[in-house]
PDB file of C-alpha atoms and ligand atoms in Angstrom:
ATOM      1  CA  MET K   1       2.582 -25.236  -1.919  1.00 74.00           C
ATOM      2  CA  LYS K   2       1.195 -28.756  -0.827  1.00 89.00           C
ATOM      3  CA  ILE K   3      -2.088 -29.161  -1.597  1.00 95.00           C
ATOM      4  CA  ASN K   4      -3.994 -32.334   0.134  1.00 96.00           C
ATOM      5  CA  GLY K   5      -7.091 -33.891   1.445  1.00 96.00           C
ATOM      6  CA  THR K   6      -6.877 -31.068   4.441  1.00 97.00           C
ATOM      7  CA  THR K   7      -6.312 -27.697   2.514  1.00 98.00           C
ATOM      8  CA  LYS K   8      -9.319 -25.417   2.825  1.00 97.00           C
ATOM      9  CA  LEU K   9     -10.543 -23.922  -0.027  1.00 98.00           C
ATOM     10  CA  CYS K  10     -11.718 -20.388  -0.745  1.00 98.00           C
ATOM     11  CA  GLY K  11     -12.782 -18.081  -3.482  1.00 98.00           C
ATOM     12  CA  VAL K  12     -14.532 -15.019  -4.934  1.00 98.00           C
ATOM     13  CA  ILE K  13     -17.438 -15.591  -6.968  1.00 98.00           C
ATOM     14  CA  GLY K  14     -18.304 -12.729  -9.549  1.00 98.00           C
ATOM     15  CA  TYR K  15     -19.388 -12.004 -13.072  1.00 98.00           C
ATOM     16  CA  PRO K  16     -17.236 -11.876 -14.569  1.00 97.00           C
ATOM     17  CA  ILE K  17     -14.327 -12.644 -12.823  1.00 97.00           C
ATOM     18  CA  GLU K  18     -10.956 -12.596 -14.796  1.00 96.00           C
ATOM     19  CA  HIS K  19      -9.616  -9.855 -13.856  1.00 93.00           C
ATOM     20  CA  THR K  20      -9.938 -10.547  -9.892  1.00 96.00           C
ATOM     21  CA  MET K  21      -6.614  -9.966  -7.908  1.00 96.00           C
ATOM     22  CA  SER K  22      -8.098 -11.592  -5.077  1.00 98.00           C
ATOM     23  CA  PRO K  23      -6.595 -14.987  -5.724  1.00 98.00           C
ATOM     24  CA  LEU K  24      -3.635 -13.425  -5.971  1.00 97.00           C
ATOM     25  CA  MET K  25      -3.325 -11.774  -2.417  1.00 98.00           C
ATOM     26  CA  HIS K  26      -5.097 -14.464  -0.225  1.00 98.00           C
ATOM     27  CA  ASN K  27      -2.708 -17.492  -1.936  1.00 98.00           C
ATOM     28  CA  VAL K  28       0.125 -14.642  -0.518  1.00 98.00           C
ATOM     29  CA  PHE K  29      -1.403 -14.189   3.136  1.00 98.00           C
ATOM     30  CA  ALA K  30      -1.974 -18.248   2.674  1.00 98.00           C
ATOM     31  CA  ARG K  31       1.433 -18.772   2.182  1.00 97.00           C
ATOM     32  CA  ALA K  32       2.937 -16.018   4.716  1.00 97.00           C
ATOM     33  CA  THR K  33       0.507 -17.622   7.906  1.00 97.00           C
ATOM     34  CA  GLY K  34       1.631 -21.108   7.492  1.00 96.00           C
ATOM     35  CA  THR K  35      -1.529 -21.533   6.586  1.00 97.00           C
ATOM     36  CA  ASP K  36      -2.999 -24.808   4.448  1.00 97.00           C
ATOM     37  CA  LEU K  37      -5.084 -23.018   2.294  1.00 98.00           C
ATOM     38  CA  VAL K  38      -5.561 -22.263  -1.642  1.00 98.00           C
ATOM     39  CA  TYR K  39      -7.845 -19.142  -2.574  1.00 98.00           C
ATOM     40  CA  VAL K  40      -9.394 -19.943  -6.605  1.00 98.00           C
ATOM     41  CA  PRO K  41     -12.108 -17.432  -8.417  1.00 98.00           C
ATOM     42  CA  PHE K  42     -14.912 -18.771  -9.800  1.00 98.00           C
ATOM     43  CA  LEU K  43     -17.159 -17.688 -12.594  1.00 98.00           C
ATOM     44  CA  VAL K  44     -21.040 -17.115 -11.785  1.00 98.00           C
ATOM     45  CA  ARG K  45     -23.214 -16.033 -13.784  1.00 98.00           C
ATOM     46  CA  PRO K  46     -26.407 -13.693 -11.864  1.00 98.00           C
ATOM     47  CA  GLU K  47     -29.271 -16.948 -12.610  1.00 98.00           C
ATOM     48  CA  THR K  48     -27.050 -19.518 -10.617  1.00 98.00           C
ATOM     49  CA  VAL K  49     -26.023 -17.298  -7.463  1.00 98.00           C
ATOM     50  CA  ARG K  50     -28.618 -19.769  -5.262  1.00 98.00           C
ATOM     51  CA  ALA K  51     -27.073 -23.084  -6.922  1.00 98.00           C
ATOM     52  CA  ALA K  52     -23.827 -21.389  -6.218  1.00 98.00           C
ATOM     53  CA  VAL K  53     -23.761 -20.436  -2.662  1.00 98.00           C
ATOM     54  CA  GLU K  54     -25.594 -23.805  -1.661  1.00 98.00           C
ATOM     55  CA  GLY K  55     -23.077 -25.993  -3.900  1.00 98.00           C
ATOM     56  CA  ALA K  56     -20.199 -24.140  -1.988  1.00 98.00           C
ATOM     57  CA  PHE K  57     -20.950 -25.143   1.341  1.00 98.00           C
ATOM     58  CA  ALA K  58     -21.636 -28.704  -0.216  1.00 98.00           C
ATOM     59  CA  LEU K  59     -17.960 -28.849  -1.136  1.00 98.00           C
ATOM     60  CA  ASN K  60     -16.721 -27.592   2.509  1.00 98.00           C
ATOM     61  CA  ILE K  61     -15.685 -24.212   1.060  1.00 98.00           C
ATOM     62  CA  GLN K  62     -14.540 -22.279   3.867  1.00 98.00           C
ATOM     63  CA  GLY K  63     -15.045 -18.632   2.681  1.00 98.00           C
ATOM     64  CA  LEU K  64     -16.216 -16.415  -0.238  1.00 98.00           C
ATOM     65  CA  ASN K  65     -16.000 -13.277  -1.407  1.00 98.00           C
ATOM     66  CA  VAL K  66     -18.458 -11.711  -3.401  1.00 98.00           C
ATOM     67  CA  THR K  67     -17.769  -9.786  -6.062  1.00 97.00           C
ATOM     68  CA  VAL K  68     -19.901  -7.895  -8.546  1.00 95.00           C
ATOM     69  CA  PRO K  69     -23.002  -8.251  -9.528  1.00 97.00           C
ATOM     70  CA  HIS K  70     -23.815 -10.710  -6.914  1.00 97.00           C
ATOM     71  CA  LYS K  71     -23.274  -8.309  -3.973  1.00 97.00           C
ATOM     72  CA  GLN K  72     -26.890  -7.511  -3.007  1.00 97.00           C
ATOM     73  CA  ALA K  73     -28.397 -11.031  -4.617  1.00 98.00           C
ATOM     74  CA  VAL K  74     -25.965 -13.527  -2.024  1.00 98.00           C
ATOM     75  CA  MET K  75     -27.891 -12.240   0.590  1.00 98.00           C
ATOM     76  CA  GLU K  76     -30.887 -14.068  -0.136  1.00 98.00           C
ATOM     77  CA  CYS K  77     -28.914 -16.908   0.220  1.00 98.00           C
ATOM     78  CA  LEU K  78     -27.066 -16.690   3.754  1.00 98.00           C
ATOM     79  CA  VAL K  79     -28.150 -18.214   7.588  1.00 98.00           C
ATOM     80  CA  GLU K  80     -27.126 -14.923   9.080  1.00 98.00           C
ATOM     81  CA  ILE K  81     -25.969 -11.002   7.672  1.00 98.00           C
ATOM     82  CA  ASP K  82     -23.419  -9.375   9.964  1.00 98.00           C
ATOM     83  CA  ASP K  83     -25.029  -5.926  11.260  1.00 97.00           C
ATOM     84  CA  ALA K  84     -22.287  -3.622   9.047  1.00 97.00           C
ATOM     85  CA  ALA K  85     -23.841  -5.440   5.867  1.00 98.00           C
ATOM     86  CA  ARG K  86     -26.963  -5.111   6.668  1.00 97.00           C
ATOM     87  CA  ALA K  87     -26.489  -1.545   7.243  1.00 97.00           C
ATOM     88  CA  ILE K  88     -24.315  -0.925   4.294  1.00 97.00           C
ATOM     89  CA  GLY K  89     -27.145  -3.326   2.131  1.00 96.00           C
ATOM     90  CA  ALA K  90     -24.365  -5.320   0.302  1.00 96.00           C
ATOM     91  CA  VAL K  91     -22.592  -8.742   1.785  1.00 98.00           C
ATOM     92  CA  ASN K  92     -18.883  -9.015  -0.161  1.00 98.00           C
ATOM     93  CA  THR K  93     -17.727 -11.802   2.175  1.00 98.00           C
ATOM     94  CA  LEU K  94     -19.200 -15.520   3.359  1.00 98.00           C
ATOM     95  CA  VAL K  95     -17.951 -17.287   6.189  1.00 98.00           C
ATOM     96  CA  ARG K  96     -18.659 -20.686   6.741  1.00 98.00           C
ATOM     97  CA  ARG K  97     -20.932 -21.405   9.950  1.00 98.00           C
ATOM     98  CA  GLU K  98     -22.597 -24.719  10.940  1.00 98.00           C
ATOM     99  CA  HIS K  99     -26.029 -24.476   8.800  1.00 97.00           C
ATOM    100  CA  GLY K 100     -24.914 -21.921   5.648  1.00 98.00           C
ATOM    101  CA  TYR K 101     -22.963 -18.687   5.246  1.00 99.00           C
ATOM    102  CA  GLN K 102     -23.125 -15.942   7.392  1.00 98.00           C
ATOM    103  CA  GLY K 103     -22.692 -12.337   5.156  1.00 98.00           C
ATOM    104  CA  TYR K 104     -20.104 -10.008   6.342  1.00 98.00           C
ATOM    105  CA  ASN K 105     -19.117  -6.437   4.287  1.00 98.00           C
ATOM    106  CA  THR K 106     -15.190  -6.332   4.682  1.00 98.00           C
ATOM    107  CA  ASP K 107     -15.132  -2.517   2.310  1.00 98.00           C
ATOM    108  CA  ALA K 108     -16.338  -0.801   5.013  1.00 98.00           C
ATOM    109  CA  ALA K 109     -13.344  -1.953   7.597  1.00 97.00           C
ATOM    110  CA  GLY K 110     -11.056  -1.936   5.167  1.00 98.00           C
ATOM    111  CA  LEU K 111     -11.162   1.386   3.742  1.00 98.00           C
ATOM    112  CA  LEU K 112     -11.647   2.280   7.473  1.00 98.00           C
ATOM    113  CA  ARG K 113      -8.020   0.338   7.846  1.00 98.00           C
ATOM    114  CA  ALA K 114      -6.290   2.466   5.198  1.00 98.00           C
ATOM    115  CA  LEU K 115      -7.249   5.163   6.613  1.00 98.00           C
ATOM    116  CA  GLN K 116      -5.934   4.395  10.027  1.00 98.00           C
ATOM    117  CA  GLU K 117      -2.579   3.439   8.569  1.00 97.00           C
ATOM    118  CA  GLU K 118      -2.050   6.994   6.737  1.00 98.00           C
ATOM    119  CA  ARG K 119      -3.440   8.386   9.778  1.00 98.00           C
ATOM    120  CA  ILE K 120      -5.893  10.387   8.665  1.00 98.00           C
ATOM    121  CA  LYS K 121      -8.850  11.526  11.335  1.00 97.00           C
ATOM    122  CA  ILE K 122     -12.383  10.419  10.954  1.00 98.00           C
ATOM    123  CA  LYS K 123     -13.885  11.745  14.040  1.00 98.00           C
ATOM    124  CA  GLY K 124     -15.746  14.784  14.221  1.00 98.00           C
ATOM    125  CA  GLN K 125     -14.191  15.690  10.890  1.00 98.00           C
ATOM    126  CA  ASP K 126     -16.286  17.028   7.581  1.00 98.00           C
ATOM    127  CA  CYS K 127     -16.766  15.236   5.003  1.00 98.00           C
ATOM    128  CA  ILE K 128     -17.070  14.943   0.872  1.00 98.00           C
ATOM    129  CA  LEU K 129     -19.095  11.806  -0.035  1.00 98.00           C
ATOM    130  CA  LEU K 130     -18.615  11.454  -4.072  1.00 98.00           C
ATOM    131  CA  GLY K 131     -20.811   8.768  -5.147  1.00 98.00           C
ATOM    132  CA  ALA K 132     -23.720   6.939  -4.223  1.00 98.00           C
ATOM    133  CA  GLY K 133     -23.518   3.287  -5.210  1.00 95.00           C
ATOM    134  CA  GLY K 134     -22.603  -0.255  -3.801  1.00 94.00           C
ATOM    135  CA  ALA K 135     -19.132   1.544  -2.410  1.00 96.00           C
ATOM    136  CA  ALA K 136     -20.220   4.953  -1.616  1.00 98.00           C
ATOM    137  CA  LYS K 137     -22.868   2.548   1.082  1.00 98.00           C
ATOM    138  CA  ALA K 138     -20.007   0.794   2.500  1.00 98.00           C
ATOM    139  CA  ALA K 139     -17.720   4.093   2.458  1.00 98.00           C
ATOM    140  CA  ALA K 140     -20.555   6.288   4.191  1.00 98.00           C
ATOM    141  CA  TYR K 141     -21.272   3.379   7.028  1.00 98.00           C
ATOM    142  CA  MET K 142     -17.553   3.461   7.766  1.00 98.00           C
ATOM    143  CA  LEU K 143     -17.555   7.475   7.698  1.00 98.00           C
ATOM    144  CA  ALA K 144     -21.140   7.310  10.090  1.00 98.00           C
ATOM    145  CA  ALA K 145     -19.750   4.576  12.667  1.00 98.00           C
ATOM    146  CA  ALA K 146     -16.308   6.043  13.233  1.00 98.00           C
ATOM    147  CA  GLY K 147     -18.283   9.328  14.183  1.00 97.00           C
ATOM    148  CA  ALA K 148     -17.443  11.761  11.100  1.00 98.00           C
ATOM    149  CA  GLY K 149     -18.956  15.247  10.858  1.00 97.00           C
ATOM    150  CA  HIS K 150     -21.238  16.664   8.203  1.00 98.00           C
ATOM    151  CA  VAL K 151     -21.005  14.219   5.042  1.00 98.00           C
ATOM    152  CA  TYR K 152     -22.171  15.901   2.314  1.00 98.00           C
ATOM    153  CA  VAL K 153     -23.035  13.653  -0.407  1.00 98.00           C
ATOM    154  CA  LEU K 154     -22.309  15.081  -4.146  1.00 98.00           C
ATOM    155  CA  ASN K 155     -23.878  12.196  -7.005  1.00 98.00           C
ATOM    156  CA  ARG K 156     -25.232  11.981 -10.782  1.00 97.00           C
ATOM    157  CA  SER K 157     -28.156  10.795  -9.450  1.00 97.00           C
ATOM    158  CA  ARG K 158     -29.885  12.804  -7.286  1.00 97.00           C
ATOM    159  CA  GLU K 159     -32.150  10.060  -6.022  1.00 98.00           C
ATOM    160  CA  ARG K 160     -29.490   7.593  -5.222  1.00 98.00           C
ATOM    161  CA  ALA K 161     -27.844  10.008  -3.124  1.00 98.00           C
ATOM    162  CA  ARG K 162     -31.129  10.903  -1.158  1.00 98.00           C
ATOM    163  CA  GLU K 163     -31.724   7.304  -0.584  1.00 98.00           C
ATOM    164  CA  LEU K 164     -28.277   6.616   0.477  1.00 98.00           C
ATOM    165  CA  ALA K 165     -28.315   9.980   2.918  1.00 98.00           C
ATOM    166  CA  GLU K 166     -31.804   9.060   4.178  1.00 98.00           C
ATOM    167  CA  ASN K 167     -30.637   5.257   5.119  1.00 97.00           C
ATOM    168  CA  MET K 168     -27.365   6.508   6.896  1.00 97.00           C
ATOM    169  CA  ASN K 169     -29.171   9.001   8.929  1.00 98.00           C
ATOM    170  CA  ARG K 170     -32.267   6.445  10.055  1.00 97.00           C
ATOM    171  CA  TRP K 171     -29.489   4.088  11.396  1.00 96.00           C
ATOM    172  CA  SER K 172     -26.965   7.204  12.828  1.00 95.00           C
ATOM    173  CA  GLY K 173     -30.423   8.356  14.429  1.00 96.00           C
ATOM    174  CA  ARG K 174     -28.949  12.097  13.248  1.00 95.00           C
ATOM    175  CA  GLU K 175     -28.880  14.676  10.408  1.00 97.00           C
ATOM    176  CA  LEU K 176     -25.445  13.818   9.599  1.00 98.00           C
ATOM    177  CA  PHE K 177     -25.780  13.455   5.754  1.00 98.00           C
ATOM    178  CA  ALA K 178     -26.878  15.798   3.432  1.00 98.00           C
ATOM    179  CA  VAL K 179     -27.623  15.876  -0.838  1.00 98.00           C
ATOM    180  CA  ILE K 180     -26.065  18.616  -2.607  1.00 98.00           C
ATOM    181  CA  PRO K 181     -26.203  18.067  -6.940  1.00 97.00           C
ATOM    182  CA  PRO K 182     -22.928  18.124  -7.868  1.00 97.00           C
ATOM    183  CA  ASP K 183     -22.695  20.729  -9.989  1.00 96.00           C
ATOM    184  CA  HIS K 184     -24.187  22.724  -7.121  1.00 98.00           C
ATOM    185  CA  TRP K 185     -21.096  21.913  -4.860  1.00 98.00           C
ATOM    186  CA  ARG K 186     -20.196  25.276  -3.740  1.00 98.00           C
ATOM    187  CA  ASP K 187     -23.282  24.951  -1.509  1.00 98.00           C
ATOM    188  CA  ILE K 188     -21.337  23.372   0.804  1.00 98.00           C
ATOM    189  CA  PRO K 189     -20.098  25.187   3.683  1.00 98.00           C
ATOM    190  CA  GLN K 190     -16.718  27.011   4.270  1.00 96.00           C
ATOM    191  CA  GLY K 191     -14.442  24.568   5.640  1.00 97.00           C
ATOM    192  CA  SER K 192     -11.414  21.802   4.872  1.00 98.00           C
ATOM    193  CA  TYR K 193     -12.935  18.507   3.903  1.00 98.00           C
ATOM    194  CA  LEU K 194     -11.806  15.201   3.734  1.00 98.00           C
ATOM    195  CA  ALA K 195     -13.055  13.838   0.362  1.00 99.00           C
ATOM    196  CA  ILE K 196     -13.942  10.365  -0.762  1.00 98.00           C
ATOM    197  CA  GLN K 197     -14.407   9.291  -4.442  1.00 98.00           C
ATOM    198  CA  THR K 198     -16.344   6.243  -5.011  1.00 98.00           C
ATOM    199  CA  THR K 199     -17.769   6.821  -8.544  1.00 98.00           C
ATOM    200  CA  SER K 200     -16.118   5.012 -11.142  1.00 96.00           C
ATOM    201  CA  ALA K 201     -15.430   8.013 -12.937  1.00 97.00           C
ATOM    202  CA  GLY K 202     -11.598   8.172 -13.806  1.00 98.00           C
ATOM    203  CA  MET K 203     -11.162   4.447 -13.738  1.00 97.00           C
ATOM    204  CA  TYR K 204      -9.245   2.968 -16.292  1.00 95.00           C
ATOM    205  CA  PRO K 205     -10.477   3.170 -19.150  1.00 95.00           C
ATOM    206  CA  ARG K 206     -12.308   6.248 -18.539  1.00 96.00           C
ATOM    207  CA  THR K 207      -9.048   7.954 -17.255  1.00 97.00           C
ATOM    208  CA  ASP K 208      -9.796  12.016 -18.583  1.00 98.00           C
ATOM    209  CA  GLU K 209     -12.810  11.770 -16.094  1.00 98.00           C
ATOM    210  CA  ALA K 210     -13.156  12.986 -12.633  1.00 98.00           C
ATOM    211  CA  PRO K 211     -16.484  13.064 -10.685  1.00 97.00           C
ATOM    212  CA  VAL K 212     -16.533  17.210 -10.355  1.00 98.00           C
ATOM    213  CA  GLU K 213     -14.324  18.936 -13.293  1.00 97.00           C
ATOM    214  CA  GLU K 214     -13.476  22.333 -11.632  1.00 98.00           C
ATOM    215  CA  ALA K 215     -10.049  23.228 -10.415  1.00 97.00           C
ATOM    216  CA  GLU K 216     -12.328  25.619  -7.460  1.00 98.00           C
ATOM    217  CA  PHE K 217     -13.780  22.528  -5.745  1.00 98.00           C
ATOM    218  CA  TYR K 218     -10.997  20.903  -4.963  1.00 98.00           C
ATOM    219  CA  GLN K 219      -9.462  24.115  -2.937  1.00 98.00           C
ATOM    220  CA  LYS K 220     -12.222  22.642  -0.275  1.00 98.00           C
ATOM    221  CA  ILE K 221     -10.646  19.653   0.663  1.00 98.00           C
ATOM    222  CA  HIS K 222      -7.183  18.769   2.390  1.00 98.00           C
ATOM    223  CA  THR K 223      -7.442  14.929   1.594  1.00 98.00           C
ATOM    224  CA  ALA K 224      -8.447  13.104  -1.230  1.00 98.00           C
ATOM    225  CA  VAL K 225      -9.021   9.568  -1.182  1.00 98.00           C
ATOM    226  CA  ASP K 226     -10.186   7.415  -4.441  1.00 98.00           C
ATOM    227  CA  ILE K 227     -11.154   4.045  -3.855  1.00 98.00           C
ATOM    228  CA  ILE K 228     -10.212   3.514  -7.225  1.00 97.00           C
ATOM    229  CA  TYR K 229      -6.723   2.333  -7.780  1.00 96.00           C
ATOM    230  CA  THR K 230      -6.265   1.448 -11.747  1.00 95.00           C
ATOM    231  CA  PRO K 231      -4.879   4.360 -13.261  1.00 96.00           C
ATOM    232  CA  SER K 232      -2.553   4.692  -9.772  1.00 96.00           C
ATOM    233  CA  LYS K 233      -3.061   8.945  -9.854  1.00 98.00           C
ATOM    234  CA  THR K 234      -6.792   9.362 -10.971  1.00 98.00           C
ATOM    235  CA  LYS K 235      -7.425  12.595 -12.075  1.00 98.00           C
ATOM    236  CA  PHE K 236      -9.495  13.464  -9.372  1.00 98.00           C
ATOM    237  CA  MET K 237      -6.155  12.621  -7.275  1.00 98.00           C
ATOM    238  CA  LYS K 238      -4.230  15.074  -9.864  1.00 98.00           C
ATOM    239  CA  LEU K 239      -7.077  18.195  -9.445  1.00 98.00           C
ATOM    240  CA  ALA K 240      -6.882  17.312  -5.167  1.00 98.00           C
ATOM    241  CA  ALA K 241      -2.726  17.345  -5.489  1.00 98.00           C
ATOM    242  CA  ARG K 242      -2.834  20.639  -7.885  1.00 98.00           C
ATOM    243  CA  ALA K 243      -5.089  22.019  -5.108  1.00 98.00           C
ATOM    244  CA  GLY K 244      -2.432  21.201  -2.061  1.00 98.00           C
ATOM    245  CA  ALA K 245      -4.231  18.161  -1.176  1.00 98.00           C
ATOM    246  CA  ARG K 246      -3.053  15.010   0.681  1.00 98.00           C
ATOM    247  CA  THR K 247      -4.013  12.477  -1.877  1.00 98.00           C
ATOM    248  CA  MET K 248      -4.692   8.837  -1.372  1.00 98.00           C
ATOM    249  CA  ASN K 249      -5.924   5.939  -3.948  1.00 98.00           C
ATOM    250  CA  GLY K 250      -7.926   2.349  -3.202  1.00 98.00           C
ATOM    251  CA  LEU K 251      -5.028   0.116  -3.403  1.00 98.00           C
ATOM    252  CA  ALA K 252      -4.730   0.173   0.687  1.00 98.00           C
ATOM    253  CA  MET K 253      -8.562  -0.412   1.103  1.00 98.00           C
ATOM    254  CA  LEU K 254      -8.096  -3.272  -1.590  1.00 98.00           C
ATOM    255  CA  LEU K 255      -5.601  -4.592   0.579  1.00 98.00           C
ATOM    256  CA  TYR K 256      -7.910  -4.406   4.222  1.00 98.00           C
ATOM    257  CA  GLN K 257     -10.883  -5.317   2.613  1.00 98.00           C
ATOM    258  CA  GLY K 258      -8.719  -8.795   1.785  1.00 98.00           C
ATOM    259  CA  VAL K 259      -6.879  -8.777   5.137  1.00 98.00           C
ATOM    260  CA  THR K 260     -10.440  -8.619   7.021  1.00 98.00           C
ATOM    261  CA  ALA K 261     -12.158 -11.317   4.982  1.00 98.00           C
ATOM    262  CA  TYR K 262      -8.419 -13.135   5.140  1.00 98.00           C
ATOM    263  CA  GLU K 263      -8.564 -13.049   9.776  1.00 98.00           C
ATOM    264  CA  LEU K 264     -12.751 -13.653   9.287  1.00 98.00           C
ATOM    265  CA  TRP K 265     -11.788 -17.527   7.541  1.00 98.00           C
ATOM    266  CA  ASN K 266      -9.033 -17.729  10.043  1.00 97.00           C
ATOM    267  CA  PRO K 267      -9.639 -15.996  13.118  1.00 97.00           C
ATOM    268  CA  GLU K 268      -5.996 -18.147  14.507  1.00 96.00           C
ATOM    269  CA  VAL K 269      -4.083 -15.522  12.142  1.00 96.00           C
ATOM    270  CA  THR K 270      -3.117 -11.674  12.138  1.00 97.00           C
ATOM    271  CA  VAL K 271      -2.015 -11.734   8.775  1.00 98.00           C
ATOM    272  CA  PRO K 272       1.515  -9.857   9.013  1.00 98.00           C
ATOM    273  CA  ALA K 273       2.887  -5.991   7.681  1.00 97.00           C
ATOM    274  CA  ALA K 274       4.947  -8.105   5.800  1.00 98.00           C
ATOM    275  CA  ALA K 275       2.485  -9.929   3.699  1.00 98.00           C
ATOM    276  CA  ILE K 276       0.322  -7.135   3.114  1.00 98.00           C
ATOM    277  CA  ALA K 277       3.478  -5.117   1.731  1.00 98.00           C
ATOM    278  CA  GLU K 278       4.009  -8.243  -0.308  1.00 98.00           C
ATOM    279  CA  ALA K 279       0.539  -8.670  -1.781  1.00 98.00           C
ATOM    280  CA  ARG K 280       0.830  -4.817  -2.671  1.00 97.00           C
ATOM    281  CA  GLN K 281       4.048  -5.211  -4.597  1.00 97.00           C
ATOM    282  CA  LEU K 282       2.261  -8.076  -6.790  1.00 96.00           C
ATOM    283  CA  ILE K 283      -0.918  -5.664  -7.024  1.00 96.00           C
ATOM    284  CA  GLN K 284       1.313  -3.033  -8.027  1.00 94.00           C
ATOM    285  CA  ASP K 285       3.354  -4.901 -10.670  1.00 93.00           C
ATOM    286  CA  HIS K 286       0.646  -6.639 -12.357  1.00 87.00           C
ATOM    287  CA  PRO K 287      -0.575  -6.056 -16.103  1.00 76.00           C
ATOM    288  CA  GLY K 288      -3.920  -5.052 -14.609  1.00 68.00           C
ATOM    289  CA  GLY K 289      -2.617  -3.084 -11.947  1.00 58.00           C
ATOM    290  CA  ARG K 290      -0.430  -0.708 -13.993  1.00 49.00           C
ATOM    291  CA  GLN K 291      -2.756   0.688 -16.334  1.00 52.00           C
ATOM    292  CA  ASP K 292      -1.290   3.987 -15.166  1.00 46.00           C
ATOM    293  CA  GLU K 293      -0.635   6.937 -17.351  1.00 40.00           C
ATOM    294  CA  GLY K 294       1.089   8.417 -14.642  1.00 36.00           C
TER     295      GLY K 294
HETATM  296  P1  ATR P   1     -20.040   0.598  -7.482  1.00 97.04           P
HETATM  297  O1  ATR P   1     -20.607  -0.837  -6.533  1.00 97.04           O
HETATM  298  O2  ATR P   1     -18.742   0.260  -7.825  1.00 97.04           O
HETATM  299  O3  ATR P   1     -19.906   1.572  -6.236  1.00 97.04           O
HETATM  300  P2  ATR P   1     -22.534   1.637  -8.576  1.00 97.04           P
HETATM  301  O4  ATR P   1     -22.876   1.301  -7.551  1.00 97.04           O
HETATM  302  O5  ATR P   1     -22.719   0.886  -9.924  1.00 97.04           O
HETATM  303  O6  ATR P   1     -20.876   0.337  -8.668  1.00 97.04           O
HETATM  304  O7  ATR P   1     -21.874   2.705  -8.698  1.00 97.04           O
HETATM  305  C1  ATR P   1     -21.644   3.358  -9.306  1.00 97.04           C
HETATM  306  C2  ATR P   1     -21.009   4.949  -9.209  1.00 97.04           C
HETATM  307  O8  ATR P   1     -20.573   5.558  -9.735  1.00 97.04           O
HETATM  308  C3  ATR P   1     -22.470   5.586  -8.894  1.00 97.04           C
HETATM  309  O9  ATR P   1     -22.274   6.660  -7.555  1.00 97.04           O
HETATM  310  C4  ATR P   1     -22.703   6.411 -10.315  1.00 97.04           C
HETATM  311  O10 ATR P   1     -23.505   7.452 -10.247  1.00 97.04           O
HETATM  312  P3  ATR P   1     -24.973   7.029 -10.418  1.00 97.04           P
HETATM  313  O11 ATR P   1     -25.522   7.078  -9.183  1.00 97.04           O
HETATM  314  O12 ATR P   1     -25.290   8.583 -11.124  1.00 97.04           O
HETATM  315  O13 ATR P   1     -25.568   6.696 -11.313  1.00 97.04           O
HETATM  316  C5  ATR P   1     -21.067   6.882 -10.378  1.00 97.04           C
HETATM  317  N1  ATR P   1     -21.072   6.947 -11.690  1.00 97.04           N
HETATM  318  C6  ATR P   1     -20.798   6.242 -12.924  1.00 97.04           C
HETATM  319  N2  ATR P   1     -19.755   6.716 -13.546  1.00 97.04           N
HETATM  320  C7  ATR P   1     -20.198   8.055 -13.070  1.00 97.04           C
HETATM  321  C8  ATR P   1     -19.595   9.560 -14.454  1.00 97.04           C
HETATM  322  N3  ATR P   1     -19.003   9.481 -15.448  1.00 97.04           N
HETATM  323  N4  ATR P   1     -19.967  10.495 -13.191  1.00 97.04           N
HETATM  324  C9  ATR P   1     -20.150  10.642 -12.542  1.00 97.04           C
HETATM  325  N5  ATR P   1     -20.523   9.728 -11.666  1.00 97.04           N
HETATM  326  C10 ATR P   1     -20.697   8.320 -12.314  1.00 97.04           C
END
């Protein structure tokens, strides 16, 4: 890698940031597309988010990813916010504009591209959404924007689920989202569902957890998507597979949210499939990417 006076700088801000896979991924994309760009992690404490964004702009940084816990706080520090990010209520990508940064959310687009790659249909599809946190909002927006059928939201905190459903129903102008307490899953109408798991239950090191434990629940599901990728097979995926469902983890979503951000920073570039495959392999082989109990 040759760094010189014209090298563009991008990075990711978060707290903590040590375990981020983004530098690995974006530096592969830069090399593969012959872009003069380097991507680095920045540890940014919550109380210095504004200073970090203003400092980044002053330093001519071209773009930033934003991760936990700054995805909402950063919205106060931008000159413009993309419609999808506004609807989701979180920003994970900053793109340099003339007077500051414009905020985007590439999680929804990343999830959509991951599902499309697997030919998983959304239009008219009835869905179960597990969780109501930040990741769930991106998934909910993607489902509504892509024309999903009914979406049943199951979340431990009913209040959060209700808020998500109300916001998305308002956004879509339809009664698309309904809340069901996780232990009332039997109230979900008979049918065959696409389920998207967005809670942190089952994520390393809590690999023995699933948001719903009863095996019978999983008979409602034809395709089970977990946005967790460590471990590569979560308990949710195993329970779904045992009930005959097709399963998919969150690695492709991680990759495609990165691809979408990279293409926002470099509009003249399309990240080639071979670079995505290389990044996928590197993440899988990374020690943090293998916290997998099989
Ligand atoms: P993220 O941005 O990753 O979505 P978050 O906003 O903190 O993180 O949301 C975490 C989600 O995981 C929430 O839906 C949370 O449920 P609550 O809203 O009830 O807190 C869910 N969650 C976390 N641990 C869980 C567990 N052990 N069982 C079920 N749900 C869990």
